[in-house]
Structure formats: structure tokens, C-alpha cells
PDB file of C-alpha atoms in Angstrom:
ATOM      1  CA  GLY A   1     -37.708   3.245  35.407  1.00 68.00           C
ATOM      2  CA  LEU A   2     -40.801   3.269  37.563  1.00 75.00           C
ATOM      3  CA  GLY A   3     -40.031  -0.113  39.130  1.00 75.00           C
ATOM      4  CA  THR A   4     -36.549   0.927  40.225  1.00 80.00           C
ATOM      5  CA  GLU A   5     -37.902   4.216  41.559  1.00 87.00           C
ATOM      6  CA  THR A   6     -40.562   2.372  43.571  1.00 87.00           C
ATOM      7  CA  LEU A   7     -37.996  -0.049  45.001  1.00 87.00           C
ATOM      8  CA  SER A   8     -35.694   2.816  45.989  1.00 91.00           C
ATOM      9  CA  LYS A   9     -38.473   4.360  48.091  1.00 94.00           C
ATOM     10  CA  MET A  10     -39.259   1.187  50.016  1.00 93.00           C
ATOM     11  CA  CYS A  11     -38.368   0.842  53.659  1.00 94.00           C
ATOM     12  CA  LYS A  12     -36.626  -2.000  55.415  1.00 93.00           C
ATOM     13  CA  GLY A  13     -39.076  -4.780  56.224  1.00 94.00           C
ATOM     14  CA  GLU A  14     -41.555  -4.043  53.426  1.00 94.00           C
ATOM     15  CA  ILE A  15     -42.623  -7.062  51.404  1.00 92.00           C
ATOM     16  CA  VAL A  16     -41.731  -7.371  47.735  1.00 88.00           C
ATOM     17  CA  GLY A  17     -43.357  -9.941  45.461  1.00 85.00           C
ATOM     18  CA  LEU A  18     -41.231 -11.654  42.823  1.00 81.00           C
ATOM     19  CA  LYS A  19     -42.268 -13.643  39.786  1.00 77.00           C
ATOM     20  CA  GLY A  20     -39.930 -15.565  37.569  1.00 75.00           C
ATOM     21  CA  PRO A  21     -37.984 -16.693  35.844  1.00 74.00           C
ATOM     22  CA  LEU A  22     -39.660 -15.322  32.744  1.00 78.00           C
ATOM     23  CA  GLY A  23     -38.483 -15.365  29.166  1.00 83.00           C
ATOM     24  CA  ARG A  24     -36.110 -17.589  27.271  1.00 86.00           C
ATOM     25  CA  GLY A  25     -32.348 -17.740  27.723  1.00 84.00           C
ATOM     26  CA  PHE A  26     -29.516 -19.609  26.037  1.00 83.00           C
ATOM     27  CA  ILE A  27     -30.686 -23.165  26.578  1.00 73.00           C
ATOM     28  CA  VAL A  28     -29.324 -25.739  24.197  1.00 68.00           C
ATOM     29  CA  GLU A  29     -29.926 -29.156  25.687  1.00 73.00           C
ATOM     30  CA  ASP A  30     -28.275 -31.244  22.998  1.00 74.00           C
ATOM     31  CA  TYR A  31     -24.869 -31.642  24.616  1.00 77.00           C
ATOM     32  CA  THR A  32     -23.482 -33.507  21.601  1.00 82.00           C
ATOM     33  CA  LYS A  33     -23.313 -30.142  19.805  1.00 85.00           C
ATOM     34  CA  SER A  34     -20.314 -27.861  19.353  1.00 89.00           C
ATOM     35  CA  VAL A  35     -21.046 -24.281  20.413  1.00 92.00           C
ATOM     36  CA  LEU A  36     -19.359 -20.974  19.581  1.00 95.00           C
ATOM     37  CA  VAL A  37     -20.269 -18.070  21.859  1.00 94.00           C
ATOM     38  CA  ILE A  38     -19.615 -14.530  20.611  1.00 97.00           C
ATOM     39  CA  ALA A  39     -19.626 -11.654  23.099  1.00 95.00           C
ATOM     40  CA  GLY A  40     -19.168  -7.983  22.397  1.00 95.00           C
ATOM     41  CA  GLY A  41     -18.012  -5.702  25.218  1.00 93.00           C
ATOM     42  CA  ILE A  42     -19.895  -6.199  28.471  1.00 90.00           C
ATOM     43  CA  GLY A  43     -21.955  -8.878  26.730  1.00 88.00           C
ATOM     44  CA  ILE A  44     -19.389 -11.256  28.225  1.00 88.00           C
ATOM     45  CA  ALA A  45     -20.963 -10.848  31.688  1.00 84.00           C
ATOM     46  CA  PRO A  46     -23.296 -13.903  31.657  1.00 83.00           C
ATOM     47  CA  ILE A  47     -20.952 -16.107  29.646  1.00 84.00           C
ATOM     48  CA  PRO A  48     -18.687 -17.510  32.416  1.00 80.00           C
ATOM     49  CA  PHE A  49     -21.740 -18.874  34.262  1.00 78.00           C
ATOM     50  CA  PHE A  50     -23.106 -20.330  31.034  1.00 80.00           C
ATOM     51  CA  ILE A  51     -19.781 -22.020  30.275  1.00 79.00           C
ATOM     52  CA  TYR A  52     -19.349 -23.262  33.834  1.00 75.00           C
ATOM     53  CA  ARG A  53     -22.622 -25.180  33.764  1.00 75.00           C
ATOM     54  CA  SER A  54     -22.413 -26.395  30.173  1.00 77.00           C
ATOM     55  CA  LYS A  55     -21.555 -29.923  29.098  1.00 78.00           C
ATOM     56  CA  TYR A  56     -21.186 -29.424  25.370  1.00 81.00           C
ATOM     57  CA  LYS A  57     -18.875 -31.523  23.243  1.00 82.00           C
ATOM     58  CA  LYS A  58     -17.023 -28.321  22.368  1.00 85.00           C
ATOM     59  CA  LEU A  59     -17.535 -24.746  23.517  1.00 87.00           C
ATOM     60  CA  ASP A  60     -15.380 -21.817  22.416  1.00 91.00           C
ATOM     61  CA  VAL A  61     -15.730 -18.082  23.040  1.00 92.00           C
ATOM     62  CA  VAL A  62     -14.984 -15.040  20.893  1.00 95.00           C
ATOM     63  CA  TRP A  63     -14.791 -11.863  22.989  1.00 94.00           C
ATOM     64  CA  GLY A  64     -14.347  -8.492  21.357  1.00 96.00           C
ATOM     65  CA  VAL A  65     -13.786  -5.126  23.042  1.00 96.00           C
ATOM     66  CA  LYS A  66     -12.677  -1.692  21.880  1.00 96.00           C
ATOM     67  CA  ARG A  67      -9.457  -1.554  23.979  1.00 95.00           C
ATOM     68  CA  ARG A  68      -7.440  -3.774  26.283  1.00 92.00           C
ATOM     69  CA  GLU A  69      -8.490  -1.665  29.301  1.00 90.00           C
ATOM     70  CA  GLU A  70     -12.038  -3.022  28.910  1.00 89.00           C
ATOM     71  CA  LEU A  71     -10.890  -6.567  29.636  1.00 85.00           C
ATOM     72  CA  PHE A  72     -11.379  -7.822  33.150  1.00 77.00           C
ATOM     73  CA  ASP A  73      -8.906 -10.191  34.764  1.00 71.00           C
ATOM     74  CA  LEU A  74      -8.434 -12.897  32.120  1.00 72.00           C
ATOM     75  CA  ASN A  75      -6.512 -15.085  34.565  1.00 73.00           C
ATOM     76  CA  ARG A  76      -9.558 -15.107  36.847  1.00 70.00           C
ATOM     77  CA  PHE A  77     -11.826 -15.811  33.874  1.00 69.00           C
ATOM     78  CA  ASN A  78      -9.654 -18.763  32.836  1.00 68.00           C
ATOM     79  CA  GLN A  79      -9.397 -20.013  36.428  1.00 67.00           C
ATOM     80  CA  ASP A  80     -13.171 -19.897  36.908  1.00 60.00           C
ATOM     81  CA  ILE A  81     -13.891 -21.791  33.710  1.00 62.00           C
ATOM     82  CA  GLY A  82     -10.977 -24.197  33.464  1.00 62.00           C
ATOM     83  CA  ASP A  83      -9.585 -25.695  30.284  1.00 67.00           C
ATOM     84  CA  ARG A  84     -12.854 -26.829  28.719  1.00 68.00           C
ATOM     85  CA  TYR A  85     -12.936 -24.087  26.108  1.00 81.00           C
ATOM     86  CA  ARG A  86     -10.844 -21.783  23.932  1.00 86.00           C
ATOM     87  CA  LEU A  87     -11.019 -18.000  24.248  1.00 88.00           C
ATOM     88  CA  PHE A  88     -10.478 -15.948  21.081  1.00 92.00           C
ATOM     89  CA  MET A  89      -9.812 -12.294  21.952  1.00 93.00           C
ATOM     90  CA  ALA A  90     -10.223  -9.263  19.694  1.00 96.00           C
ATOM     91  CA  THR A  91      -9.556  -5.579  20.365  1.00 97.00           C
ATOM     92  CA  GLU A  92     -10.542  -2.856  17.932  1.00 97.00           C
ATOM     93  CA  ASP A  93      -7.467  -0.753  18.781  1.00 98.00           C
ATOM     94  CA  CYS A  94      -5.191  -3.788  18.223  1.00 98.00           C
ATOM     95  CA  SER A  95      -3.870  -3.659  21.813  1.00 96.00           C
ATOM     96  CA  TYR A  96      -4.573  -7.332  22.639  1.00 94.00           C
ATOM     97  CA  GLY A  97      -5.272 -10.484  20.672  1.00 93.00           C
ATOM     98  CA  PHE A  98      -6.770 -10.251  17.197  1.00 97.00           C
ATOM     99  CA  CYS A  99      -6.780  -6.749  15.676  1.00 98.00           C
ATOM    100  CA  GLY A 100     -10.435  -6.010  14.891  1.00 97.00           C
ATOM    101  CA  THR A 101     -13.983  -6.597  16.075  1.00 97.00           C
ATOM    102  CA  ALA A 102     -15.562  -9.782  17.415  1.00 97.00           C
ATOM    103  CA  LEU A 103     -17.354 -10.154  14.068  1.00 96.00           C
ATOM    104  CA  GLU A 104     -14.076  -9.826  12.156  1.00 97.00           C
ATOM    105  CA  ARG A 105     -12.531 -12.432  14.485  1.00 97.00           C
ATOM    106  CA  LEU A 106     -15.483 -14.733  13.827  1.00 96.00           C
ATOM    107  CA  LYS A 107     -14.783 -14.502  10.098  1.00 96.00           C
ATOM    108  CA  ASN A 108     -11.344 -16.044  10.764  1.00 95.00           C
ATOM    109  CA  ILE A 109     -12.709 -19.113  12.553  1.00 95.00           C
ATOM    110  CA  PRO A 110     -13.767 -22.238  10.597  1.00 94.00           C
ATOM    111  CA  LEU A 111     -17.543 -22.363  11.071  1.00 94.00           C
ATOM    112  CA  GLU A 112     -17.688 -26.023  10.064  1.00 93.00           C
ATOM    113  CA  ASP A 113     -16.268 -26.800  13.523  1.00 91.00           C
ATOM    114  CA  TYR A 114     -19.549 -25.687  15.164  1.00 94.00           C
ATOM    115  CA  ASP A 115     -23.245 -26.547  15.192  1.00 93.00           C
ATOM    116  CA  ILE A 116     -24.585 -23.584  17.158  1.00 93.00           C
ATOM    117  CA  ILE A 117     -23.698 -19.911  17.574  1.00 95.00           C
ATOM    118  CA  LEU A 118     -24.841 -17.932  20.605  1.00 95.00           C
ATOM    119  CA  ALA A 119     -24.215 -14.174  20.582  1.00 96.00           C
ATOM    120  CA  VAL A 120     -24.669 -11.278  22.971  1.00 95.00           C
ATOM    121  CA  GLY A 121     -23.540  -7.703  22.497  1.00 94.00           C
ATOM    122  CA  PRO A 122     -24.387  -4.533  20.578  1.00 92.00           C
ATOM    123  CA  GLN A 123     -27.169  -4.781  17.994  1.00 90.00           C
ATOM    124  CA  PRO A 124     -24.959  -3.925  14.986  1.00 92.00           C
ATOM    125  CA  MET A 125     -22.636  -6.799  15.950  1.00 94.00           C
ATOM    126  CA  LEU A 126     -25.584  -9.178  16.345  1.00 94.00           C
ATOM    127  CA  LYS A 127     -26.952  -8.163  12.950  1.00 93.00           C
ATOM    128  CA  GLY A 128     -23.538  -8.705  11.348  1.00 95.00           C
ATOM    129  CA  ILE A 129     -23.308 -12.183  12.876  1.00 96.00           C
ATOM    130  CA  CYS A 130     -26.811 -13.125  11.709  1.00 95.00           C
ATOM    131  CA  GLU A 131     -26.058 -11.895   8.184  1.00 94.00           C
ATOM    132  CA  TYR A 132     -22.677 -13.645   8.088  1.00 95.00           C
ATOM    133  CA  ILE A 133     -24.041 -17.073   9.012  1.00 94.00           C
ATOM    134  CA  ARG A 134     -27.372 -16.699   7.163  1.00 91.00           C
ATOM    135  CA  ASN A 135     -26.502 -19.190   4.402  1.00 89.00           C
ATOM    136  CA  THR A 136     -24.958 -21.821   6.659  1.00 91.00           C
ATOM    137  CA  ASN A 137     -26.521 -24.768   8.456  1.00 88.00           C
ATOM    138  CA  LEU A 138     -25.690 -23.272  11.842  1.00 92.00           C
ATOM    139  CA  GLU A 139     -28.315 -22.661  14.476  1.00 91.00           C
ATOM    140  CA  ALA A 140     -27.815 -19.081  15.649  1.00 94.00           C
ATOM    141  CA  TYR A 141     -29.301 -17.301  18.650  1.00 94.00           C
ATOM    142  CA  VAL A 142     -28.850 -13.703  19.811  1.00 94.00           C
ATOM    143  CA  ALA A 143     -29.625 -12.104  23.170  1.00 93.00           C
ATOM    144  CA  LEU A 144     -31.311  -8.724  22.787  1.00 90.00           C
ATOM    145  CA  GLU A 145     -31.331  -5.875  25.273  1.00 84.00           C
ATOM    146  CA  THR A 146     -33.832  -3.084  25.821  1.00 82.00           C
ATOM    147  CA  MET A 147     -35.590  -1.245  28.621  1.00 79.00           C
ATOM    148  CA  VAL A 148     -38.096  -3.587  30.245  1.00 81.00           C
ATOM    149  CA  LYS A 149     -40.622  -1.834  32.471  1.00 81.00           C
ATOM    150  CA  CYS A 150     -43.022  -4.430  33.855  1.00 80.00           C
ATOM    151  CA  GLY A 151     -41.209  -7.659  32.994  1.00 80.00           C
ATOM    152  CA  ILE A 152     -44.444  -9.644  32.671  1.00 82.00           C
ATOM    153  CA  GLY A 153     -45.701  -8.658  29.234  1.00 84.00           C
ATOM    154  CA  LEU A 154     -48.362  -6.165  30.259  1.00 86.00           C
ATOM    155  CA  CYS A 155     -46.922  -2.754  29.383  1.00 87.00           C
ATOM    156  CA  GLY A 156     -45.554  -3.487  25.910  1.00 86.00           C
ATOM    157  CA  SER A 157     -42.404  -1.429  26.479  1.00 86.00           C
ATOM    158  CA  CYS A 158     -40.216  -4.249  25.159  1.00 87.00           C
ATOM    159  CA  PHE A 159     -42.273  -5.019  22.038  1.00 86.00           C
ATOM    160  CA  ILE A 160     -40.069  -6.146  19.149  1.00 82.00           C
ATOM    161  CA  ARG A 161     -41.679  -4.787  15.998  1.00 74.00           C
ATOM    162  CA  ALA A 162     -39.796  -7.096  13.685  1.00 67.00           C
ATOM    163  CA  SER A 163     -41.291 -10.214  15.206  1.00 74.00           C
ATOM    164  CA  ASN A 164     -44.422  -9.109  17.105  1.00 82.00           C
ATOM    165  CA  LYS A 165     -42.911 -10.569  20.258  1.00 86.00           C
ATOM    166  CA  LEU A 166     -42.117  -9.239  23.711  1.00 89.00           C
ATOM    167  CA  LEU A 167     -38.529  -9.342  24.905  1.00 89.00           C
ATOM    168  CA  CYS A 168     -39.544 -10.021  28.526  1.00 88.00           C
ATOM    169  CA  ILE A 169     -41.762 -13.018  27.726  1.00 90.00           C
ATOM    170  CA  ASP A 170     -40.514 -14.410  24.414  1.00 90.00           C
ATOM    171  CA  GLY A 171     -36.837 -13.465  24.819  1.00 90.00           C
ATOM    172  CA  PRO A 172     -34.357 -12.067  25.503  1.00 90.00           C
ATOM    173  CA  VAL A 173     -32.865 -14.826  23.326  1.00 92.00           C
ATOM    174  CA  PHE A 174     -34.185 -15.201  19.780  1.00 92.00           C
ATOM    175  CA  ARG A 175     -33.164 -17.146  16.699  1.00 92.00           C
ATOM    176  CA  CYS A 176     -31.443 -14.909  14.156  1.00 92.00           C
ATOM    177  CA  ASP A 177     -34.169 -15.482  11.584  1.00 87.00           C
ATOM    178  CA  GLU A 178     -36.776 -14.163  14.048  1.00 86.00           C
ATOM    179  CA  VAL A 179     -35.188 -10.732  14.482  1.00 84.00           C
ATOM    180  CA  ILE A 180     -32.539 -10.120  11.804  1.00 82.00           C
ATOM    181  CA  GLN A 181     -34.698  -7.698   9.804  1.00 77.00           C
ATOM    182  CA  HIS A 182     -34.730  -5.273  12.709  1.00 72.00           C
ATOM    183  CA  LEU A 183     -31.293  -5.673  14.284  1.00 75.00           C
ATOM    184  CA  GLY A 184     -28.981  -2.703  14.057  1.00 60.00           C
ATOM    185  CA  LYS A 185     -31.645  -0.257  12.842  1.00 56.00           C
ATOM    186  CA  THR A 186     -31.688   1.683  16.076  1.00 47.00           C
ATOM    187  CA  ASN A 187     -29.574   2.103  19.150  1.00 43.00           C
ATOM    188  CA  ASN A 188     -32.343   3.460  21.333  1.00 44.00           C
ATOM    189  CA  SER A 189     -33.937   1.162  23.846  1.00 45.00           C
ATOM    190  CA  LYS A 190     -37.544   1.689  22.740  1.00 47.00           C
ATOM    191  CA  ASN A 191     -39.153  -1.009  20.659  1.00 45.00           C
ATOM    192  CA  ILE A 192     -36.075  -2.866  19.554  1.00 50.00           C
TER     193      ILE A 192
END
């Protein structure tokens, strides 16, 4: 976008102003809770850091990818995180772990073992998760992605029609009930 283009034209020594952090991430401060994290594809990227700094009673991860080749070094992942969690793998081509999607893997896990679900990945997966747990007592949060131009709520490029909120200020993490009616309707990055 315009911001990246402007940064690419800057010269060494020029001053750049930064403001942040803005928005709302996965912050669940009640450490007596049991948490299930669901990641689709590259949605796994922020999860190791989240797990590393968490102190939850129980924290497990479901990670789904299309094929085994999309998995990064699982030994490194396990080494970085330690033995404080369980990792449930799913591949759509059945080449590793559970045969199916992350959502299908979720449907084979007893939800009564958890208090909170945190999910990040493609919108259709997030919508499926929100619909699946809709009639449970689980708290459920999803991390949305879209193009964010200004990052401070001025331009409106990340306006979420379904909730009249801005991804850069009010998100990127939302409760399922805040955004479910819009999830999965579009794959473009304009106005989630």
C-alpha cells in the first residue's frame, strides 16, 4: 500500500514516527481457564509466542494445513514451546496427522475440556468454528485479516461492515458473535 511504498523510498537516516500498539489481540487474563487454539495454514505464525508466554491451566493447539510440505519444523516448534501443550495436526491431503481440515479435527475433540477457543486462519474456517461452537458455553475469539492502510482508524480501509468496527482499532481479534454474520462471505481484503 501507500505506507509501504513511502517507506521503501526513504533514505538511511530519515526519521520515522511509530505509534502503537493499537488494536486488541488474544488476551485472556484468567489463567485458570483451559484454552484451545485453532490455526489454519500460516495462521500458526503468532501462536508459538502466544503459547510461550501463556500460563493457562491447559492450552492445546489444532493446526491444519493442506499438505505436509506446508508444515515447518515441528521438532523446533515443540522445542520452543516445551511440553506444556498438546498439538493436534490435520492435513487435507491426509499426508500427516488427522485426515481433514482443522475444523474437522476440532469436531473430534471434546469441547467440554475447554473454556475458551482462540482461532486464526482463513475466513471460511473461522466462520465454521464460530457456527460449530455457537450453542456451547465456550468463549470464542477469532483473529481477522485484511488490508490496513493507515493503522490508526482514519482511512476506514479496514471497516468491518458486520459490526461497524475497525479492524486496526477494535481488532484484529473479535468475539465470534461480533463478526459471525460476515465471516466467509468474501475472500477479498476490502471491508471484511
